[in-house]
PDB file of C-alpha atoms in Angstrom:
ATOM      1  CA  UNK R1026       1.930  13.038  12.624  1.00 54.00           C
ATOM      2  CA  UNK R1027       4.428  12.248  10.091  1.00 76.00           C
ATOM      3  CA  UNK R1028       3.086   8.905   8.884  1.00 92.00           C
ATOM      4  CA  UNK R1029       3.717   5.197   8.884  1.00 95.00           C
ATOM      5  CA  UNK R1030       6.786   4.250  11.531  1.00 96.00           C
ATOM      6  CA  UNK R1031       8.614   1.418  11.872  1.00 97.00           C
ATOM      7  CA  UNK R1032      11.168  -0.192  14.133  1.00 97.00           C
ATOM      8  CA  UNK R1033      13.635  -1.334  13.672  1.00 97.00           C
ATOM      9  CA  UNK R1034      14.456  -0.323   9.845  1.00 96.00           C
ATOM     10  CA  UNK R1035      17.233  -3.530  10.034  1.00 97.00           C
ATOM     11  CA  UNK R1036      17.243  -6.636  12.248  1.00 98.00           C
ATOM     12  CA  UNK R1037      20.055  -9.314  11.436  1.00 98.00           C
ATOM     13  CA  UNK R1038      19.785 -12.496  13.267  1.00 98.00           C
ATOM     14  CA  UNK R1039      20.861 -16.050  13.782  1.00 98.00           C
ATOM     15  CA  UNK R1040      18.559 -19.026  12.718  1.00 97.00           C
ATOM     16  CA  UNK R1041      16.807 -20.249  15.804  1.00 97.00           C
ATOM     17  CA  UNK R1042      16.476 -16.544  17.224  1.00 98.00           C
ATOM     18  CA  UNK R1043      12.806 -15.025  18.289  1.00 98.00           C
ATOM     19  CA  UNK R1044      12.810 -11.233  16.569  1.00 98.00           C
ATOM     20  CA  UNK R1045      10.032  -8.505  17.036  1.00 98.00           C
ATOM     21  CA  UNK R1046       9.196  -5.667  14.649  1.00 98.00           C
ATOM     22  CA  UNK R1047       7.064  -2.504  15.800  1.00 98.00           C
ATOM     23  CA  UNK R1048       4.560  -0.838  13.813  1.00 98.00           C
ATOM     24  CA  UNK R1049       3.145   2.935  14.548  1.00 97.00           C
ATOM     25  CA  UNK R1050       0.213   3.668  12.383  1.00 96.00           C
ATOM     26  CA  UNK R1051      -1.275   7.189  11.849  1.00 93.00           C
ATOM     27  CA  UNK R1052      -2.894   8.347  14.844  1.00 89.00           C
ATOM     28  CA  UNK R1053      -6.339   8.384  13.319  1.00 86.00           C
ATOM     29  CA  UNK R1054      -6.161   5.358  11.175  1.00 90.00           C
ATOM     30  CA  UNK R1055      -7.908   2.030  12.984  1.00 90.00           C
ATOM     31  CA  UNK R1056      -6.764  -0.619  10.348  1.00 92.00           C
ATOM     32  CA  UNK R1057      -3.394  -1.902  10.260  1.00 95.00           C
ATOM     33  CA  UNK R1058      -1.849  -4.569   7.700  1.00 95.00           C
ATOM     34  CA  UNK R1059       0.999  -6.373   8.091  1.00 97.00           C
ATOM     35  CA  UNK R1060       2.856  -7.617   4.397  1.00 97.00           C
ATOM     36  CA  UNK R1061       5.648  -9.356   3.346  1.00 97.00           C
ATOM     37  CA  UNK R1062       7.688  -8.632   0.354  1.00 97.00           C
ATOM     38  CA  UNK R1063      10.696 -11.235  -0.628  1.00 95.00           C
ATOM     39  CA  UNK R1064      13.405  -9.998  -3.375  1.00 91.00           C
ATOM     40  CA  UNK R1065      11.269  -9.726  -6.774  1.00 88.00           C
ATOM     41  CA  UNK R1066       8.135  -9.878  -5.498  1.00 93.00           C
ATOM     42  CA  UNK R1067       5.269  -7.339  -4.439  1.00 95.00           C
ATOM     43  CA  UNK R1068       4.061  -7.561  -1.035  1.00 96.00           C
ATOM     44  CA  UNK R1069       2.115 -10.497   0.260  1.00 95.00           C
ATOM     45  CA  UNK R1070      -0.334 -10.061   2.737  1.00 94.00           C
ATOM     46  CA  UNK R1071       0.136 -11.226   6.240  1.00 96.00           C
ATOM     47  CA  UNK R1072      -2.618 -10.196   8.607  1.00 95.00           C
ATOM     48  CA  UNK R1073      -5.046  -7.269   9.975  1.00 92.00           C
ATOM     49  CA  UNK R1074      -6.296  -5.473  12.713  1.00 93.00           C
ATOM     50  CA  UNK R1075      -9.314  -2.941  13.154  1.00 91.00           C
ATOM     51  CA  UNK R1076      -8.501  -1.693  16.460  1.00 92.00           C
ATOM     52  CA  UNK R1077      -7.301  -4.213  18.818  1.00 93.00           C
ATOM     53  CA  UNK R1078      -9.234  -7.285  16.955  1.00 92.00           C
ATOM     54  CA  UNK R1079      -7.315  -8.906  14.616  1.00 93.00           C
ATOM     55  CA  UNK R1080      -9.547 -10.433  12.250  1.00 90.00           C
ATOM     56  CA  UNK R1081      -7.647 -11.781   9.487  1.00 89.00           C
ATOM     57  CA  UNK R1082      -5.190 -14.178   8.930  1.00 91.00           C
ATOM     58  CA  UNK R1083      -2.726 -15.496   5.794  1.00 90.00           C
ATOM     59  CA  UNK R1084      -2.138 -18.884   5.400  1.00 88.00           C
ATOM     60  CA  UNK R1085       1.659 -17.333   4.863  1.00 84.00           C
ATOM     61  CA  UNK R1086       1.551 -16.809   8.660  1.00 86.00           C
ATOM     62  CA  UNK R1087       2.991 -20.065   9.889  1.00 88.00           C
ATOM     63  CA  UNK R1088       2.615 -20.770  13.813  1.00 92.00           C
ATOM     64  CA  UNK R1089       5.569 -19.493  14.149  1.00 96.00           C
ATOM     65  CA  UNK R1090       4.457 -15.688  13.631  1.00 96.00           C
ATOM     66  CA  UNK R1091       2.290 -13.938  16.151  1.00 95.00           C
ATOM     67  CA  UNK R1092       0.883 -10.654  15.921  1.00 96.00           C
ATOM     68  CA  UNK R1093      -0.872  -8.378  18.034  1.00 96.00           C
ATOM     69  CA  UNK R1094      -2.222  -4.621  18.122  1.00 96.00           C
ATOM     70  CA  UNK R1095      -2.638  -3.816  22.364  1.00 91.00           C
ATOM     71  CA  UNK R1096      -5.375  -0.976  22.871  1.00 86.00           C
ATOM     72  CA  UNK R1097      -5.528  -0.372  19.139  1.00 85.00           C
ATOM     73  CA  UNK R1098      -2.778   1.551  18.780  1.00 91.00           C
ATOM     74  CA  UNK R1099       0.986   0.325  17.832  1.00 96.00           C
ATOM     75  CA  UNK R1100       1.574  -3.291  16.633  1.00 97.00           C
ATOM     76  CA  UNK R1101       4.287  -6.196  17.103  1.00 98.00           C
ATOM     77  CA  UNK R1102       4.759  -8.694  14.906  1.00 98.00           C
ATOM     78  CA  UNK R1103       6.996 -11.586  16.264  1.00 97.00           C
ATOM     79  CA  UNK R1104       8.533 -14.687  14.670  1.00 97.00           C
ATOM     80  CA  UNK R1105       9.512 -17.199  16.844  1.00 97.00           C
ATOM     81  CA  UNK R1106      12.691 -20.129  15.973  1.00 97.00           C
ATOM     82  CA  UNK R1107      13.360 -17.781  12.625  1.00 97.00           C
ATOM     83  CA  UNK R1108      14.556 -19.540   9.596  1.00 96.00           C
ATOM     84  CA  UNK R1109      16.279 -18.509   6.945  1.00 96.00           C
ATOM     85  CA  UNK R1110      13.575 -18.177   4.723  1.00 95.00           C
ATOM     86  CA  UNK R1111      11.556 -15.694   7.173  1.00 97.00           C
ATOM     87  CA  UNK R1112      14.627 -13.098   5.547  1.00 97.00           C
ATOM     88  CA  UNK R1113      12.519 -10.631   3.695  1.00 97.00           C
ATOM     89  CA  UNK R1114      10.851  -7.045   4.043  1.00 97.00           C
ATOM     90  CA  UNK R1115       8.177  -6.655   6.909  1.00 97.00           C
ATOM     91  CA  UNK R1116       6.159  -3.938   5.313  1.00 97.00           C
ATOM     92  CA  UNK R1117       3.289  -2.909   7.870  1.00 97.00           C
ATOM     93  CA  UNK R1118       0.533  -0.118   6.710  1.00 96.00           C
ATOM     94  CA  UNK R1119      -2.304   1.772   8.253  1.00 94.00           C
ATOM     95  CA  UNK R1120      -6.090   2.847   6.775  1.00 91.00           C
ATOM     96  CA  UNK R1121      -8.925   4.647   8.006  1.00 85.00           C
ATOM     97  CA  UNK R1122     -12.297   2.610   7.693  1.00 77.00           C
ATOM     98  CA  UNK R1123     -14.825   3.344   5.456  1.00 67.00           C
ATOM     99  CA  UNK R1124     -15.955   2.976   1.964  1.00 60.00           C
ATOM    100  CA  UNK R1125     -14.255   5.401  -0.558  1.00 64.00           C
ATOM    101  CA  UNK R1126     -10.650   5.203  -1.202  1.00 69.00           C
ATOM    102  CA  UNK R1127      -8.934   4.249   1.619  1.00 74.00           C
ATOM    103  CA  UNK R1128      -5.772   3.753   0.457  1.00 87.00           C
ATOM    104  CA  UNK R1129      -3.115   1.901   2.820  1.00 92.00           C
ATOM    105  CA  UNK R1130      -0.130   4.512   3.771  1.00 93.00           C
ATOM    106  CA  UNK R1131       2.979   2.283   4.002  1.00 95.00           C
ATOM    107  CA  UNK R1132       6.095   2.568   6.938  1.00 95.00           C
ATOM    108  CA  UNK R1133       9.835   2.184   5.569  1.00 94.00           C
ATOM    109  CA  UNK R1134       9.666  -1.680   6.242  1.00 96.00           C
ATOM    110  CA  UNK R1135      12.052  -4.041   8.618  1.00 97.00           C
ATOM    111  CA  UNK R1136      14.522  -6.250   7.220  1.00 97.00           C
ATOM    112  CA  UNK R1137      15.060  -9.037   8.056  1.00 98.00           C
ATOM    113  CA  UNK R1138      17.972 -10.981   7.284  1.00 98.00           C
ATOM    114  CA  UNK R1139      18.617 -14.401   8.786  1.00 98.00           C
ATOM    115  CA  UNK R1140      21.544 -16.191   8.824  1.00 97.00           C
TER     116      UNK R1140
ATOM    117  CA  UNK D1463      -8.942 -15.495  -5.864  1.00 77.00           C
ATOM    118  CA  UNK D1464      -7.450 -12.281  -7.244  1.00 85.00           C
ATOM    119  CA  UNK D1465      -4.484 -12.066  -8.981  1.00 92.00           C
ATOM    120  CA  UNK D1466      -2.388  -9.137 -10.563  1.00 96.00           C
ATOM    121  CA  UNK D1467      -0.399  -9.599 -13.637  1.00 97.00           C
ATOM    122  CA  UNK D1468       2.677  -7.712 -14.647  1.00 97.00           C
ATOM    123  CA  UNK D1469       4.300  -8.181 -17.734  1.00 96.00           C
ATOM    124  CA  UNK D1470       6.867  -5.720 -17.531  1.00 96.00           C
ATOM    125  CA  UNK D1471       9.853  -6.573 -15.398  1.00 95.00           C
ATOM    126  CA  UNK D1472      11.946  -3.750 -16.466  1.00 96.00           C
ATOM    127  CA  UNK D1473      11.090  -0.395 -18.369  1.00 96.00           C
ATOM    128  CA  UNK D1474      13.280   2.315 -20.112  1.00 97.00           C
ATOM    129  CA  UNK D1475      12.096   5.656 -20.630  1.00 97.00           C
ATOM    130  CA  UNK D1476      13.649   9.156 -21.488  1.00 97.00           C
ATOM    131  CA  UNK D1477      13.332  12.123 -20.134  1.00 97.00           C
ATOM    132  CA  UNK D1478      10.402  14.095 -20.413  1.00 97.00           C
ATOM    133  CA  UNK D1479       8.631  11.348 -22.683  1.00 97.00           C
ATOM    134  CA  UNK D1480       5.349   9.576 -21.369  1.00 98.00           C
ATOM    135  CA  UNK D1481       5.900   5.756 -20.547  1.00 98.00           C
ATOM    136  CA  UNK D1482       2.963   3.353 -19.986  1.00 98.00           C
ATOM    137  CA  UNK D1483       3.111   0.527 -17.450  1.00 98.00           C
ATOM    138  CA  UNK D1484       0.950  -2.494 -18.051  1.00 98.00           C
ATOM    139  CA  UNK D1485      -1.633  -4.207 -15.333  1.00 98.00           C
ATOM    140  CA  UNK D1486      -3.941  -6.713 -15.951  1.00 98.00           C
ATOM    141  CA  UNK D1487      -6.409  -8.379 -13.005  1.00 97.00           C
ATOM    142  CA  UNK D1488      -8.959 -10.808 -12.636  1.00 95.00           C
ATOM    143  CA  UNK D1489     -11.204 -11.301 -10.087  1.00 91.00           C
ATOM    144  CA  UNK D1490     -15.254 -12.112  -9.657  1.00 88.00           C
ATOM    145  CA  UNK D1491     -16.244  -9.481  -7.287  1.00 86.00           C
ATOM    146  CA  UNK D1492     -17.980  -6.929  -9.175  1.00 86.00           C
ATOM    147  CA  UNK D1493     -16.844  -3.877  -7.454  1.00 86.00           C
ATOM    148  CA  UNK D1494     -13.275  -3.892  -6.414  1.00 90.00           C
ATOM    149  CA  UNK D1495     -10.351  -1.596  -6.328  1.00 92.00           C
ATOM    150  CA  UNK D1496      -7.134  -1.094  -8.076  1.00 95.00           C
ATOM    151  CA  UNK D1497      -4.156   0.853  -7.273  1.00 96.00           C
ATOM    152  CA  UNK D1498      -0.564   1.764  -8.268  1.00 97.00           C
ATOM    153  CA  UNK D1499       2.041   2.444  -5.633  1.00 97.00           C
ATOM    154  CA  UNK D1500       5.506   3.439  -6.270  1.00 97.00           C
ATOM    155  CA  UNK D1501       8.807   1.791  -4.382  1.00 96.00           C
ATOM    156  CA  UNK D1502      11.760   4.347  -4.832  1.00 94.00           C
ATOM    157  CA  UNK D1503      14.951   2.158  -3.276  1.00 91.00           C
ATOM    158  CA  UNK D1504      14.598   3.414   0.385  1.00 88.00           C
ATOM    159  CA  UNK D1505      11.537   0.512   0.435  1.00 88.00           C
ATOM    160  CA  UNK D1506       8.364   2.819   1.430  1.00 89.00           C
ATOM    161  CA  UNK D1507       5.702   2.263  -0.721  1.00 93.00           C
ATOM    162  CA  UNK D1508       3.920   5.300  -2.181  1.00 95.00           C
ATOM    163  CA  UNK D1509       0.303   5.606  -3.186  1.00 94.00           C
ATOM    164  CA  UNK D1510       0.055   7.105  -6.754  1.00 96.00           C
ATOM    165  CA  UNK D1511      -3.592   6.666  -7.639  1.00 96.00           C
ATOM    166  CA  UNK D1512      -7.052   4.819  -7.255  1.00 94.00           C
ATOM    167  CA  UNK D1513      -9.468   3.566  -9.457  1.00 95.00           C
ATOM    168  CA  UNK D1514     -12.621   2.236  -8.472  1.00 92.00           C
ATOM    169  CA  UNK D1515     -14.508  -0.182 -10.617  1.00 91.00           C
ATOM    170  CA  UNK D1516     -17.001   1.738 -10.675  1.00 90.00           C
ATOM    171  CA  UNK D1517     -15.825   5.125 -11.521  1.00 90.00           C
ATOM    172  CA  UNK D1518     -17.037   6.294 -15.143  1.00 88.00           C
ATOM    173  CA  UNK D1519     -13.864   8.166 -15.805  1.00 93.00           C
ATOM    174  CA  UNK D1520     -10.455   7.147 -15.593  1.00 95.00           C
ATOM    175  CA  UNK D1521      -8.422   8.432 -12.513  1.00 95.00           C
ATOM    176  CA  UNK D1522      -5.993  11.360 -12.801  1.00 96.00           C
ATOM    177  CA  UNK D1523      -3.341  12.273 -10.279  1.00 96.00           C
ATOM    178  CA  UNK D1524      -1.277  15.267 -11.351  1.00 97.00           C
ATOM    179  CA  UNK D1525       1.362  13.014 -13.909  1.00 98.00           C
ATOM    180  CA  UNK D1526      -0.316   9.827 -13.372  1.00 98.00           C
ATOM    181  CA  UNK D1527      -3.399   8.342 -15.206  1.00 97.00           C
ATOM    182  CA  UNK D1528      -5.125   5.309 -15.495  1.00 97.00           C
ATOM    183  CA  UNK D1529      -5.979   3.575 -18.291  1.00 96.00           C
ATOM    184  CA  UNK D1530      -9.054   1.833 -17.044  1.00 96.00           C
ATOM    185  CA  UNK D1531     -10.388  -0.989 -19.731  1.00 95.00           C
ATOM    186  CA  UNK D1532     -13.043  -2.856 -18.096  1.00 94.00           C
ATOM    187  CA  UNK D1533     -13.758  -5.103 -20.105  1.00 94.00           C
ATOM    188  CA  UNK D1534     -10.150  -6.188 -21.025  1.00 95.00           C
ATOM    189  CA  UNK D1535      -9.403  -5.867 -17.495  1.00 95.00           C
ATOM    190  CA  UNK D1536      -6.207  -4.115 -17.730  1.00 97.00           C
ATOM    191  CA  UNK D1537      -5.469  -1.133 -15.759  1.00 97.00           C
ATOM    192  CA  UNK D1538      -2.679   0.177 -16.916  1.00 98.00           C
ATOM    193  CA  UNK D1539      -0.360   3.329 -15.392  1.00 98.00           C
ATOM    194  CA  UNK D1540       0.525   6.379 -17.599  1.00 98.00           C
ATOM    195  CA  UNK D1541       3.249   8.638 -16.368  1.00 98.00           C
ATOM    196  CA  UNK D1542       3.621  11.601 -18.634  1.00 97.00           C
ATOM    197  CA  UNK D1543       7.049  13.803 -18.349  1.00 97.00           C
ATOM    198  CA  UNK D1544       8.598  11.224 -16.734  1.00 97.00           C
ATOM    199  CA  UNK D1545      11.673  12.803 -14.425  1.00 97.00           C
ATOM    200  CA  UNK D1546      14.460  11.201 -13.275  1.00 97.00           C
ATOM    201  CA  UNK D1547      12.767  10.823  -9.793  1.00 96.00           C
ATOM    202  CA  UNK D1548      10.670   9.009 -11.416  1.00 98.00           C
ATOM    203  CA  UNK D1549      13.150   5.563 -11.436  1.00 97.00           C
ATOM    204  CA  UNK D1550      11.932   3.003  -8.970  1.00 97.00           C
ATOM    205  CA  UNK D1551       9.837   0.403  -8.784  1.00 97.00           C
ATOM    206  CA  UNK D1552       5.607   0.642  -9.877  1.00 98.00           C
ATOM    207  CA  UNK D1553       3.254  -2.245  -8.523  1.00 98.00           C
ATOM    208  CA  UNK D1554      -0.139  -2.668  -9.078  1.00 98.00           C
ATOM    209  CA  UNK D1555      -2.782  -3.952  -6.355  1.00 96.00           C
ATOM    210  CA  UNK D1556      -6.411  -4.599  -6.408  1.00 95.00           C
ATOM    211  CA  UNK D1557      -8.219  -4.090  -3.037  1.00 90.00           C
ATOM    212  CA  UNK D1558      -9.788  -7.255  -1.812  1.00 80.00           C
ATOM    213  CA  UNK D1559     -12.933  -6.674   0.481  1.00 74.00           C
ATOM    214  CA  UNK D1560     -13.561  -9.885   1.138  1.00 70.00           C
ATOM    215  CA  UNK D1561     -13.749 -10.498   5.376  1.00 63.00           C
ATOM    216  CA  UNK D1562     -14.263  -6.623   5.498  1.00 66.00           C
ATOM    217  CA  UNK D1563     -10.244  -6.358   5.395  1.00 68.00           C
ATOM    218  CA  UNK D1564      -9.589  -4.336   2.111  1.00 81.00           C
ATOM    219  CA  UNK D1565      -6.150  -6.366   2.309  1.00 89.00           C
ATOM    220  CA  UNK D1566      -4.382  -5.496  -1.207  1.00 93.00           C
ATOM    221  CA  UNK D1567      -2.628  -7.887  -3.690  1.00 94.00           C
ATOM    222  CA  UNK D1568       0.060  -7.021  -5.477  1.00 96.00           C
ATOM    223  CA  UNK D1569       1.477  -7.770  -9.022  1.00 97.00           C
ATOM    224  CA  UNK D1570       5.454  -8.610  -9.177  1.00 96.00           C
ATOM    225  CA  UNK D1571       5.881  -4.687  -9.815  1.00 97.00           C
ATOM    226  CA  UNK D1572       8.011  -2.882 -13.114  1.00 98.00           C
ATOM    227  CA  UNK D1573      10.815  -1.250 -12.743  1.00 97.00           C
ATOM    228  CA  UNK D1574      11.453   2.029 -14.236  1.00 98.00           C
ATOM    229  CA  UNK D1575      14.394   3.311 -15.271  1.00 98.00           C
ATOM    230  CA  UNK D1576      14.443   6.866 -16.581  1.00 97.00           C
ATOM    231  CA  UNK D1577      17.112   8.094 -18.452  1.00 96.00           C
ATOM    232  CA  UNK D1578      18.351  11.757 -19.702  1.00 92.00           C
TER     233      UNK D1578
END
């Protein structure tokens, strides 16, 4: 397992268009985050899974975005009727549980651009 | 709520010298997390090093150390011998455990620039 994956690394796309991003955690790991990073900024958090539940949400994730982990392994993040301030970096990362470290291992990111 | 502050938006260092990057936090949970991640220009974010609040000595990774002040809440980055590999951009993060998530936050990052 060579880490984080996501896909697609770009996505350009009209205002008004539905996109989905894919996230492939490491095998092992049963957290996944979902982040958002606009030019300038450091990431802002999005939402969560452990396994298949998603049990945390951002008040940055409008109605519009929809995410969802199936059996706990890969995750989609969607954003429906985009707008052109949804252009940013879709950063998604993966943990083990646990106490202790845990540090979050980070994909390459999707971005977005919509115009 | 948390917050990360950094008040570094750009840092020059040369060759071989040690530079220190500046992080300050607040937060009311009494045992938290903090963390320094690297973003070369490809985008992926990098784990450096952790620091638990807890820990009684500051955290050590290789060229990277923490300057852990409790008390002044700063948590600053230390990267001796910096290398020209070493140009990209630094955030911190403090872990928040709050919901069980251990979702991070994120300062506004530093960006290194290391010159021969």
């Amino acid at each position: 397992d060579t880490g984080v994956s996501q896909d697609p690394r770009h996505k350009i796309t009209k205002r008004g268009q539905n996109v989905t991003f894919r996230c492939d955690p490491i095998s092992e790991h049963n957290r996944l985050y979902w982040y958002r990073q606009t030019l300038g900024q450091g990431p802002e958090f999005l939402t969560y899974f452990q396994n298949e539940a998603q049990l945390e949400k951002s008040r940055l994730l409008s109605d519009r975005f929809s995410a969802e982990r199936p059996k706990g392994s890969f995750s989609t993040l969607e954003i429906q009727r985009t707008e052109q301030g949804d252009s940013a970096m879709y950063l998604c990362a993966s943990s083990p549980t646990g106490t202790g470290v845990a540090e979050q291992y980070f994909g390459p990111g999707t971005r977005l651009t919509v115009t | 709520a948390q917050k990360i502050t950094q008040t570094q938006p750009g840092m020059f260092v040369q060759e071989k010298e040690a530079v220190t990057l500046d992080c300050t936090y607040d937060t009311s949970d009494p045992s938290y997390g903090l963390f320094w991640y690297k973003q070369p220009s490809s985008g992926e974010m990098i784990f450096l090093i952790y620091q638990g609040s807890y820990d009684q000595q500051n955290a050590t990774e290789g060229r990277y150390s923490l300057n852990f002040q409790k008390a002044r809440k700063s948590a600053n980055l230390v990267i001796s011998a910096s290398q020209l590999g070493d140009s990209a951009m630094y955030f911190c993060a403090m872990r928040d455990s709050t919901g069980g998530g251990n979702k991070l936050t994120f300062g506004t990052g530093t960006q290194l620039k290391v010159e021969l």
